[in-house]
């Protein structure tokens, strides 16, 4: 039974529909108004825009030349200003003068197109591409389109070759055809496989080059923090205390600079004198002890004037079971006189111990939770601000396009002068830039809030297998703000870690290393 012709379906055409529109109308791209109906076509760039153009005044065979050159091309390619030549009654276009260097005219002369050379001309100190060609020679430049062959493209070629081979084999089975086509397809298949292998090898080489190029610069031993000279072996303990104060200073009601004052007191007085208790170290210890004892339902009345705080500290150490090799139980039975005999490093260990113990208290956990909630709320607020700023920027860009088109329509299709065009653009771009800056600021807030809140501690930026840890601590504000912790390897004989800082001029190298390793 024959099918009705009206019901027959047409086979889809192999050709893809063209994306290019024959009449795209009025568009604004990069500050240029493209108008397919009212625009004037530039002979050089062959774009139909409402830009200011210089029209040729030459007359040949009683006919005036109809070529136009837009102000951008005339300046970049020939070093002439459109508004100046437009006032001349006898101005001839570059084509009429035999100087045109557009792709069409060069091909007519048997020369290759030059491509974009305006940047090279300016870099050479020349006014235009035309002058560059005069200096270097017309045949010195030839634009060659680079074909980027990706692994996916080569893989598609490989699949096509395999399909041809299969098709050729089927034809041979059915019609007993010659083997020549099969061999050709097999060769093509081998070539495609070779291209895949070569493309993969190239990518692997590039990855190796990136790894080789990205090296961490040599750091400087960190022996001074916040203007305080410290022993190299105590740098890590000192930074631990300062970072704790930076994160939990609000919970402990620490005043600004109090943490640095404690450290200064430890390492400036501790080396030379033991004649008086430290006036700022002991109160902080007592505060942390009261926080811990309250959480453990221990009613203590501690005072810096007697030894009760010191014996309580010993009891706390005994319950924790840590540092027993450094502080045996009998250390705290002899009274506070034992504390006065301790050096700065030993006292700093006690201080850090109390800081660590306090983190498990209910008060500190509540503080961390509160700060986490606040941080999340700030992150949401920043995200909303970024979205609003992005939307405003989008609206302003649309307004810029609309204002340009409106200005063009108000002149009944006449092109805007260069000054008028730039004036409109400058006014609107200033508003767009302001909106864009607000969006970047809001995005920066989001980026910062994506990290854990300050009260949740600090994570390293990078941790390598070779024992190198890269940090960016809140307590260290000296540029470039990166610190390197060298933990050493298992075979190292040195028992101490090393902390290194970087010079400000090394910041770019460090960031490049982080980008490559991350």
Short mmCIF file of C-alpha atoms in Angstrom, two decimals:
data_model
loop_
_atom_site.label_atom_id
_atom_site.label_comp_id
_atom_site.label_asym_id
_atom_site.label_seq_id
_atom_site.Cartn_x
_atom_site.Cartn_y
_atom_site.Cartn_z
CA UNK A 1 0.00 0.00 0.00
CA UNK A 2 1.49 3.30 -1.14
CA UNK A 3 1.94 6.07 1.37
CA UNK A 4 0.31 9.43 0.85
CA UNK A 5 2.85 11.92 -0.49
CA UNK A 6 1.72 14.53 2.01
CA UNK A 7 2.65 12.21 4.88
CA UNK A 8 6.12 11.47 3.65
CA UNK A 9 8.79 12.91 5.88
CA UNK A 10 11.71 14.73 4.39
CA UNK A 11 15.15 13.51 5.25
CA UNK A 12 17.04 16.03 7.33
CA UNK A 13 19.56 17.98 5.35
CA UNK A 14 23.24 17.42 6.17
CA UNK A 15 23.88 21.16 6.22
CA UNK A 16 23.72 22.98 9.53
CA UNK A 17 21.59 26.14 9.63
CA UNK A 18 23.68 29.29 9.34
CA UNK A 19 24.10 31.26 12.56
CA UNK A 20 24.77 34.48 10.62
CA UNK A 21 21.74 36.69 10.14
CA UNK A 22 21.31 38.54 6.86
CA UNK A 23 19.75 41.50 8.69
CA UNK A 24 20.78 41.52 12.38
CA UNK A 25 19.37 45.04 12.90
CA UNK A 26 20.93 47.44 15.39
CA UNK A 27 23.46 46.01 17.85
CA UNK A 28 25.85 47.61 20.31
CA UNK A 29 29.07 45.66 20.84
CA UNK A 30 32.07 47.11 22.66
CA UNK A 31 30.77 50.65 22.36
CA UNK A 32 30.22 50.41 18.56
CA UNK A 33 26.75 50.63 17.00
CA UNK A 34 26.32 48.03 14.27
CA UNK A 35 23.40 49.00 12.02
CA UNK A 36 22.81 46.79 8.99
CA UNK A 37 20.37 49.29 7.47
CA UNK A 38 21.66 52.80 8.20
CA UNK A 39 25.31 52.10 8.98
CA UNK A 40 28.19 52.88 6.63
CA UNK A 41 30.52 50.06 5.67
CA UNK A 42 34.24 50.55 6.29
CA UNK A 43 36.40 49.40 3.38
CA UNK A 44 39.15 48.32 5.76
CA UNK A 45 37.35 46.28 8.46
CA UNK A 46 34.19 45.75 6.38
CA UNK A 47 31.94 46.45 9.38
CA UNK A 48 28.68 48.33 8.91
CA UNK A 49 28.55 50.70 11.88
CA UNK A 50 27.40 54.17 12.87
CA UNK A 51 31.00 55.18 13.64
CA UNK A 52 32.32 58.43 12.22
CA UNK A 53 33.77 57.70 8.76
CA UNK A 54 35.90 59.58 6.25
CA UNK A 55 34.43 59.46 2.76
CA UNK A 56 36.62 59.53 -0.33
CA UNK A 57 36.34 62.67 -2.53
CA UNK A 58 38.16 61.22 -5.55
CA UNK A 59 36.37 61.29 -8.94
CA UNK A 60 37.19 58.73 -11.64
CA UNK A 61 35.41 58.48 -14.97
CA UNK A 62 32.95 61.14 -13.80
CA UNK A 63 32.04 58.98 -10.81
CA UNK A 64 32.89 59.72 -7.20
CA UNK A 65 34.58 56.97 -5.21
CA UNK A 66 32.12 55.45 -2.74
CA UNK A 67 34.64 54.06 -0.24
CA UNK A 68 34.46 54.96 3.45
CA UNK A 69 37.05 54.36 6.16
CA UNK A 70 35.97 54.37 9.82
CA UNK A 71 37.93 56.64 12.16
CA UNK A 72 39.52 53.72 14.05
CA UNK A 73 40.90 51.99 10.96
CA UNK A 74 42.04 55.26 9.40
CA UNK A 75 44.04 56.13 12.51
CA UNK A 76 45.49 52.68 13.25
CA UNK A 77 46.19 51.54 9.70
CA UNK A 78 47.16 54.84 8.02
CA UNK A 79 47.88 57.37 10.82
CA UNK A 80 45.22 59.85 9.64
CA UNK A 81 42.41 61.42 11.67
CA UNK A 82 38.94 61.06 10.19
CA UNK A 83 37.57 64.38 11.45
CA UNK A 84 40.51 66.26 9.96
CA UNK A 85 40.40 64.63 6.51
CA UNK A 86 36.60 64.98 6.40
CA UNK A 87 37.03 68.75 6.13
CA UNK A 88 39.30 68.41 3.07
CA UNK A 89 37.59 68.74 -0.29
CA UNK A 90 40.23 66.78 -2.18
CA UNK A 91 40.93 63.88 0.21
CA UNK A 92 41.49 60.55 -1.53
CA UNK A 93 41.08 57.23 0.25
CA UNK A 94 44.10 54.89 0.62
CA UNK A 95 42.80 52.65 -2.19
CA UNK A 96 42.68 55.53 -4.66
CA UNK A 97 46.23 56.47 -3.61
CA UNK A 98 47.43 52.89 -4.07
CA UNK A 99 48.24 52.57 -0.36
CA UNK A 100 45.40 50.34 0.84
CA UNK A 101 46.59 47.47 3.03
CA UNK A 102 43.24 45.74 3.58
CA UNK A 103 43.13 42.00 2.90
CA UNK A 104 41.25 42.34 -0.42
CA UNK A 105 43.57 44.94 -1.89
CA UNK A 106 46.70 43.05 -0.78
CA UNK A 107 45.42 39.86 -2.37
CA UNK A 108 44.84 41.76 -5.63
CA UNK A 109 48.54 42.73 -5.49
CA UNK A 110 49.57 39.12 -4.86
CA UNK A 111 50.35 39.76 -1.19
CA UNK A 112 49.09 37.97 1.91
CA UNK A 113 46.82 39.74 4.44
CA UNK A 114 48.75 41.26 7.35
CA UNK A 115 46.33 40.51 10.17
CA UNK A 116 46.26 42.85 13.19
CA UNK A 117 49.50 44.86 13.21
CA UNK A 118 48.49 48.09 14.94
CA UNK A 119 49.89 46.98 18.32
CA UNK A 120 53.19 46.00 16.73
CA UNK A 121 53.40 49.30 14.88
CA UNK A 122 52.88 51.31 18.07
CA UNK A 123 55.36 49.13 19.95
CA UNK A 124 57.93 49.93 17.24
CA UNK A 125 57.36 53.65 17.72
CA UNK A 126 55.57 54.03 14.37
CA UNK A 127 52.32 55.89 13.85
CA UNK A 128 50.44 53.29 11.79
CA UNK A 129 50.49 49.92 10.07
CA UNK A 130 51.09 51.69 6.76
CA UNK A 131 54.31 53.19 8.10
CA UNK A 132 55.35 49.79 9.48
CA UNK A 133 54.91 48.21 6.04
CA UNK A 134 57.00 50.97 4.47
CA UNK A 135 59.81 50.38 6.96
CA UNK A 136 59.74 46.57 7.07
CA UNK A 137 58.53 45.91 3.52
CA UNK A 138 55.11 44.95 2.13
CA UNK A 139 56.00 41.27 1.90
CA UNK A 140 57.41 41.01 5.44
CA UNK A 141 54.08 40.17 7.03
CA UNK A 142 51.65 37.40 6.21
CA UNK A 143 48.80 36.40 8.49
CA UNK A 144 48.46 32.66 8.91
CA UNK A 145 45.43 31.38 10.75
CA UNK A 146 46.45 29.03 13.53
CA UNK A 147 44.48 25.82 13.73
CA UNK A 148 44.15 24.57 17.30
CA UNK A 149 43.89 20.79 17.21
CA UNK A 150 42.54 19.43 20.48
CA UNK A 151 42.54 15.80 21.60
CA UNK A 152 38.76 15.73 21.08
CA UNK A 153 39.13 16.87 17.45
CA UNK A 154 41.77 14.23 16.77
CA UNK A 155 39.60 11.62 18.49
CA UNK A 156 36.69 12.56 16.21
CA UNK A 157 39.00 12.20 13.23
CA UNK A 158 40.01 8.78 14.54
CA UNK A 159 36.35 7.72 14.85
CA UNK A 160 35.63 8.92 11.32
CA UNK A 161 38.59 6.94 10.00
CA UNK A 162 37.38 3.84 11.85
CA UNK A 163 33.91 4.32 10.37
CA UNK A 164 35.36 4.61 6.87
CA UNK A 165 37.36 1.44 7.41
CA UNK A 166 34.29 -0.48 8.57
CA UNK A 167 32.27 0.82 5.67
CA UNK A 168 34.99 -0.15 3.20
CA UNK A 169 35.19 -3.66 4.67
CA UNK A 170 31.43 -4.09 4.33
CA UNK A 171 31.60 -2.98 0.72
CA UNK A 172 34.37 -5.46 0.03
CA UNK A 173 32.31 -8.31 1.49
CA UNK A 174 29.28 -7.45 -0.58
CA UNK A 175 30.78 -6.37 -3.86
CA UNK A 176 34.31 -7.82 -3.70
CA UNK A 177 35.87 -4.44 -4.31
CA UNK A 178 39.58 -3.67 -4.51
CA UNK A 179 41.70 -3.49 -1.34
CA UNK A 180 43.16 -0.10 -2.15
CA UNK A 181 40.56 1.97 -0.31
CA UNK A 182 40.82 -0.21 2.79
CA UNK A 183 44.58 0.27 2.96
CA UNK A 184 44.19 4.01 2.53
CA UNK A 185 41.66 4.15 5.37
CA UNK A 186 43.91 2.00 7.55
CA UNK A 187 46.77 4.44 6.94
CA UNK A 188 44.50 7.33 7.81
CA UNK A 189 43.48 5.50 10.98
CA UNK A 190 47.14 5.06 11.96
CA UNK A 191 47.83 8.73 11.33
CA UNK A 192 44.88 9.74 13.52
CA UNK A 193 46.10 7.47 16.33
CA UNK A 194 49.54 9.05 16.03
CA UNK A 195 48.04 12.52 16.32
CA UNK A 196 46.17 11.48 19.49
CA UNK A 197 49.36 10.13 21.00
CA UNK A 198 51.26 13.28 20.04
CA UNK A 199 48.55 15.57 21.45
CA UNK A 200 48.54 13.67 24.76
CA UNK A 201 52.33 13.76 24.93
CA UNK A 202 52.27 17.53 24.31
CA UNK A 203 49.78 18.03 27.15
CA UNK A 204 51.93 15.92 29.49
CA UNK A 205 55.02 17.95 28.59
CA UNK A 206 53.16 21.19 29.28
CA UNK A 207 52.05 19.91 32.70
CA UNK A 208 55.66 18.95 33.50
CA UNK A 209 56.86 22.40 32.41
CA UNK A 210 54.34 24.06 34.75
CA UNK A 211 55.52 21.92 37.66
CA UNK A 212 59.16 22.68 36.89
CA UNK A 213 58.61 26.42 36.53
CA UNK A 214 56.61 26.82 39.77
CA UNK A 215 59.15 26.89 42.58
CA UNK A 216 58.79 28.26 46.07
CA UNK A 217 61.24 31.14 46.65
CA UNK A 218 63.84 30.91 49.40
CA UNK A 219 62.44 32.30 52.65
CA UNK A 220 64.09 34.11 55.56
CA UNK A 221 64.20 32.67 59.08
CA UNK A 222 61.48 34.29 61.17
CA UNK A 223 63.12 35.63 64.34
CA UNK A 224 61.04 38.75 64.87
CA UNK A 225 57.26 38.96 65.22
CA UNK A 226 55.41 42.21 65.96
CA UNK A 227 58.77 43.88 66.63
CA UNK A 228 59.75 41.28 69.22
CA UNK A 229 62.97 39.28 68.85
CA UNK A 230 62.36 35.60 69.62
CA UNK A 231 64.44 32.41 69.56
CA UNK A 232 64.07 30.43 66.31
CA UNK A 233 62.95 27.30 68.17
CA UNK A 234 60.06 29.19 69.83
CA UNK A 235 58.60 30.78 66.70
CA UNK A 236 55.92 28.11 66.28
CA UNK A 237 54.79 28.29 69.93
CA UNK A 238 54.67 32.07 69.77
CA UNK A 239 52.59 32.10 66.57
CA UNK A 240 50.24 29.53 68.13
CA UNK A 241 49.57 31.84 71.08
CA UNK A 242 49.14 34.97 68.94
CA UNK A 243 46.78 33.17 66.55
CA UNK A 244 44.69 31.95 69.52
CA UNK A 245 44.43 35.51 70.83
CA UNK A 246 43.52 36.76 67.35
CA UNK A 247 40.65 34.26 67.13
CA UNK A 248 39.38 34.28 70.73
CA UNK A 249 40.48 37.67 72.04
CA UNK A 250 36.86 38.85 71.99
CA UNK A 251 35.73 35.89 74.12
CA UNK A 252 38.47 36.62 76.67
CA UNK A 253 37.89 40.38 76.48
CA UNK A 254 41.53 40.99 75.55
CA UNK A 255 42.44 44.56 74.73
CA UNK A 256 44.10 45.53 71.47
CA UNK A 257 47.82 44.83 71.66
CA UNK A 258 47.53 42.84 74.89
CA UNK A 259 48.73 39.59 73.28
CA UNK A 260 51.82 41.32 71.88
CA UNK A 261 52.43 42.89 75.30
CA UNK A 262 52.41 39.43 76.92
CA UNK A 263 54.88 38.06 74.38
CA UNK A 264 57.12 41.10 74.76
CA UNK A 265 57.08 40.67 78.51
CA UNK A 266 57.95 36.99 78.21
CA UNK A 267 60.91 37.30 75.90
CA UNK A 268 62.32 40.68 76.91
CA UNK A 269 62.26 40.14 80.68
CA UNK A 270 62.55 36.36 80.81
CA UNK A 271 66.13 36.24 79.58
CA UNK A 272 67.69 38.58 82.14
CA UNK A 273 65.52 38.81 85.23
CA UNK A 274 63.39 36.52 87.38
CA UNK A 275 62.87 38.87 90.27
CA UNK A 276 59.16 39.58 89.76
CA UNK A 277 56.10 37.74 88.42
CA UNK A 278 55.00 38.90 85.01
CA UNK A 279 52.25 41.47 85.49
CA UNK A 280 50.31 40.58 82.31
CA UNK A 281 51.08 36.87 81.84
CA UNK A 282 49.75 35.53 85.15
CA UNK A 283 46.35 37.36 84.98
CA UNK A 284 45.69 35.74 81.58
CA UNK A 285 46.66 32.33 82.97
CA UNK A 286 44.28 32.84 85.91
CA UNK A 287 41.49 33.90 83.53
CA UNK A 288 41.93 30.72 81.46
CA UNK A 289 42.12 28.58 84.63
CA UNK A 290 38.83 30.05 85.92
CA UNK A 291 37.21 29.35 82.54
CA UNK A 292 38.36 25.72 82.68
CA UNK A 293 37.50 25.20 86.37
CA UNK A 294 34.01 26.66 85.91
CA UNK A 295 33.35 24.20 83.10
CA UNK A 296 34.51 21.31 85.33
CA UNK A 297 32.34 22.45 88.29
CA UNK A 298 35.38 23.34 90.36
CA UNK A 299 34.92 26.34 92.66
CA UNK A 300 38.28 28.04 92.83
CA UNK A 301 39.26 31.43 94.19
CA UNK A 302 42.46 32.26 92.37
CA UNK A 303 44.73 35.21 93.01
CA UNK A 304 48.04 36.35 91.57
CA UNK A 305 49.22 37.25 95.08
CA UNK A 306 49.40 33.65 96.34
CA UNK A 307 50.30 30.24 94.93
CA UNK A 308 46.75 28.88 94.52
CA UNK A 309 46.69 29.58 90.79
CA UNK A 310 50.00 27.74 90.32
CA UNK A 311 48.86 24.62 92.19
CA UNK A 312 45.57 24.69 90.24
CA UNK A 313 47.58 24.82 87.03
CA UNK A 314 49.50 21.72 88.17
CA UNK A 315 46.26 19.89 88.93
CA UNK A 316 44.91 20.77 85.51
CA UNK A 317 48.09 19.44 83.87
CA UNK A 318 47.89 16.23 85.89
CA UNK A 319 44.28 15.62 84.80
CA UNK A 320 45.10 16.19 81.15
CA UNK A 321 48.09 13.83 81.15
CA UNK A 322 50.09 16.01 78.73
CA UNK A 323 53.54 17.58 79.15
CA UNK A 324 54.27 15.19 82.04
CA UNK A 325 57.87 14.86 80.83
CA UNK A 326 58.35 18.65 80.95
CA UNK A 327 56.36 19.34 84.12
CA UNK A 328 56.52 16.50 86.68
CA UNK A 329 53.88 16.70 89.50
CA UNK A 330 56.41 17.82 92.12
CA UNK A 331 57.01 21.02 90.09
CA UNK A 332 53.76 22.52 91.41
CA UNK A 333 54.07 21.44 95.04
CA UNK A 334 56.95 23.77 95.83
CA UNK A 335 54.89 26.91 95.38
CA UNK A 336 55.03 29.80 92.93
CA UNK A 337 58.81 30.07 93.42
CA UNK A 338 59.18 27.30 90.85
CA UNK A 339 57.38 29.50 88.32
CA UNK A 340 59.85 32.34 88.83
CA UNK A 341 62.68 29.96 87.98
CA UNK A 342 61.17 29.05 84.60
CA UNK A 343 62.47 30.64 81.42
CA UNK A 344 60.29 32.31 78.79
CA UNK A 345 59.99 29.17 76.61
CA UNK A 346 58.70 27.06 79.51
CA UNK A 347 56.17 29.69 80.54
CA UNK A 348 54.97 29.96 76.94
CA UNK A 349 54.35 26.19 76.91
CA UNK A 350 52.15 26.55 80.03
CA UNK A 351 50.27 29.43 78.42
CA UNK A 352 49.61 27.48 75.22
CA UNK A 353 48.49 24.46 77.25
CA UNK A 354 45.82 26.54 79.01
CA UNK A 355 44.73 28.03 75.67
CA UNK A 356 44.26 24.53 74.21
CA UNK A 357 42.38 23.27 77.28
CA UNK A 358 40.02 26.25 77.22
CA UNK A 359 38.81 25.38 73.72
CA UNK A 360 36.90 22.37 75.09
CA UNK A 361 34.90 24.48 77.56
CA UNK A 362 31.22 25.21 77.02
CA UNK A 363 31.82 28.97 76.93
CA UNK A 364 34.33 28.66 74.08
CA UNK A 365 32.14 26.21 72.14
CA UNK A 366 29.19 28.61 72.40
CA UNK A 367 31.41 31.45 71.23
CA UNK A 368 32.55 29.42 68.21
CA UNK A 369 28.97 28.50 67.35
CA UNK A 370 27.80 32.12 67.63
CA UNK A 371 30.62 33.35 65.41
CA UNK A 372 29.89 30.61 62.86
CA UNK A 373 26.24 31.69 62.67
CA UNK A 374 27.28 35.33 62.27
CA UNK A 375 29.80 34.39 59.58
CA UNK A 376 27.17 32.46 57.63
CA UNK A 377 24.75 35.40 57.87
CA UNK A 378 27.45 37.76 56.59
CA UNK A 379 28.23 35.36 53.74
CA UNK A 380 24.55 35.30 52.70
CA UNK A 381 24.36 39.09 52.90
CA UNK A 382 27.51 39.42 50.78
CA UNK A 383 26.09 36.96 48.24
CA UNK A 384 22.89 39.00 47.96
CA UNK A 385 24.90 42.21 47.53
CA UNK A 386 27.00 40.59 44.81
CA UNK A 387 23.88 39.41 42.96
CA UNK A 388 22.29 42.88 43.22
CA UNK A 389 25.47 44.60 42.03
CA UNK A 390 25.78 42.16 39.12
CA UNK A 391 22.18 42.81 38.09
CA UNK A 392 22.73 46.58 38.31
CA UNK A 393 25.86 46.29 36.16
CA UNK A 394 23.88 44.30 33.58
CA UNK A 395 21.12 46.94 33.55
CA UNK A 396 23.66 49.75 33.15
CA UNK A 397 25.29 47.97 30.20
CA UNK A 398 21.86 47.62 28.59
CA UNK A 399 21.24 51.31 29.33
CA UNK A 400 24.56 52.15 27.63
CA UNK A 401 23.45 50.34 24.50
CA UNK A 402 20.03 51.97 24.64
CA UNK A 403 21.47 55.46 25.13
CA UNK A 404 23.85 55.03 22.19
CA UNK A 405 21.04 53.85 19.92
CA UNK A 406 18.77 56.64 21.21
CA UNK A 407 21.41 59.28 20.49
CA UNK A 408 21.82 57.82 17.01
CA UNK A 409 18.05 57.90 16.36
CA UNK A 410 17.74 61.49 17.57
CA UNK A 411 20.12 62.55 14.77
CA UNK A 412 17.86 60.87 12.18
CA UNK A 413 20.45 58.27 11.29
CA UNK A 414 23.38 60.69 11.01
CA UNK A 415 26.58 59.32 12.58
CA UNK A 416 27.74 60.69 15.90
CA UNK A 417 30.98 62.61 15.99
CA UNK A 418 33.90 60.97 17.76
CA UNK A 419 33.63 63.45 20.65
CA UNK A 420 29.87 62.86 21.06
CA UNK A 421 30.36 59.10 20.95
CA UNK A 422 33.13 59.18 23.57
CA UNK A 423 31.19 61.59 25.80
CA UNK A 424 28.20 59.24 26.01
CA UNK A 425 30.43 56.23 26.53
CA UNK A 426 32.52 57.89 29.26
CA UNK A 427 29.48 58.98 31.24
CA UNK A 428 27.82 55.55 31.23
CA UNK A 429 31.06 53.58 31.64
CA UNK A 430 31.73 55.48 34.86
CA UNK A 431 28.40 54.23 36.24
CA UNK A 432 29.11 50.70 34.99
CA UNK A 433 32.55 50.74 36.60
CA UNK A 434 31.07 51.81 39.93
CA UNK A 435 28.57 48.94 39.80
CA UNK A 436 31.31 46.52 38.73
CA UNK A 437 33.56 47.59 41.62
CA UNK A 438 30.72 47.02 44.07
CA UNK A 439 30.16 43.57 42.62
CA UNK A 440 33.88 42.70 42.97
CA UNK A 441 33.87 43.99 46.54
CA UNK A 442 30.86 41.84 47.39
CA UNK A 443 32.46 38.82 45.70
CA UNK A 444 35.59 39.41 47.73
CA UNK A 445 33.48 39.31 50.88
CA UNK A 446 31.98 36.00 49.73
CA UNK A 447 35.45 34.61 49.07
CA UNK A 448 36.57 35.56 52.58
CA UNK A 449 33.43 34.18 54.18
CA UNK A 450 33.81 30.87 52.34
CA UNK A 451 36.73 30.26 54.63
CA UNK A 452 35.93 29.13 58.13
CA UNK A 453 35.09 31.91 60.56
CA UNK A 454 37.96 33.27 62.64
CA UNK A 455 36.77 31.47 65.78
CA UNK A 456 36.91 28.10 64.02
CA UNK A 457 40.69 28.27 63.66
CA UNK A 458 43.04 28.59 60.71
CA UNK A 459 43.70 26.02 58.00
CA UNK A 460 46.99 25.86 56.06
CA UNK A 461 46.93 27.12 52.48
CA UNK A 462 49.10 24.29 51.22
CA UNK A 463 50.51 21.09 52.72
CA UNK A 464 53.27 19.29 50.81
CA UNK A 465 54.55 15.75 51.18
CA UNK A 466 58.05 17.08 51.78
CA UNK A 467 57.11 18.55 55.15
CA UNK A 468 56.45 22.12 53.94
CA UNK A 469 53.28 23.86 55.15
CA UNK A 470 52.24 27.26 53.81
CA UNK A 471 50.19 29.48 56.12
CA UNK A 472 48.45 32.83 56.05
CA UNK A 473 47.87 33.67 59.72
CA UNK A 474 45.63 36.44 61.02
CA UNK A 475 48.24 37.41 63.60
CA UNK A 476 50.96 38.01 60.99
CA UNK A 477 50.31 41.16 58.94
CA UNK A 478 53.72 41.79 57.39
CA UNK A 479 53.72 41.65 53.58
CA UNK A 480 53.38 39.36 51.74
CA UNK A 481 51.63 37.75 54.77
CA UNK A 482 52.72 34.21 53.80
CA UNK A 483 54.62 32.01 56.26
CA UNK A 484 56.33 28.70 55.52
CA UNK A 485 56.53 26.02 58.20
CA UNK A 486 59.28 23.48 57.51
CA UNK A 487 58.53 20.36 59.54
CA UNK A 488 61.46 18.51 58.03
CA UNK A 489 61.44 14.84 57.02
CA UNK A 490 61.60 11.67 59.05
CA UNK A 491 65.35 11.42 58.41
CA UNK A 492 66.17 14.88 59.75
CA UNK A 493 68.34 15.00 62.86
CA UNK A 494 67.17 18.48 63.87
CA UNK A 495 64.34 18.22 66.42
CA UNK A 496 63.00 21.75 65.80
CA UNK A 497 60.66 22.97 63.10
CA UNK A 498 61.59 26.06 61.10
CA UNK A 499 59.45 29.05 60.27
CA UNK A 500 60.30 31.20 57.25
CA UNK A 501 58.94 34.49 55.97
CA UNK A 502 59.14 36.01 52.49
CA UNK A 503 60.09 39.39 51.11
CA UNK A 504 57.33 41.59 49.60
CA UNK A 505 58.88 41.23 46.13
CA UNK A 506 58.52 37.41 46.42
CA UNK A 507 54.72 37.58 46.74
CA UNK A 508 54.10 36.90 43.04
CA UNK A 509 56.36 33.82 43.11
CA UNK A 510 54.56 32.43 46.17
CA UNK A 511 51.13 32.99 44.60
CA UNK A 512 52.30 31.35 41.37
CA UNK A 513 53.51 28.35 43.38
CA UNK A 514 50.17 28.09 45.23
CA UNK A 515 48.28 28.28 41.92
CA UNK A 516 50.41 25.53 40.37
CA UNK A 517 50.23 23.22 43.39
CA UNK A 518 46.60 23.91 44.17
#
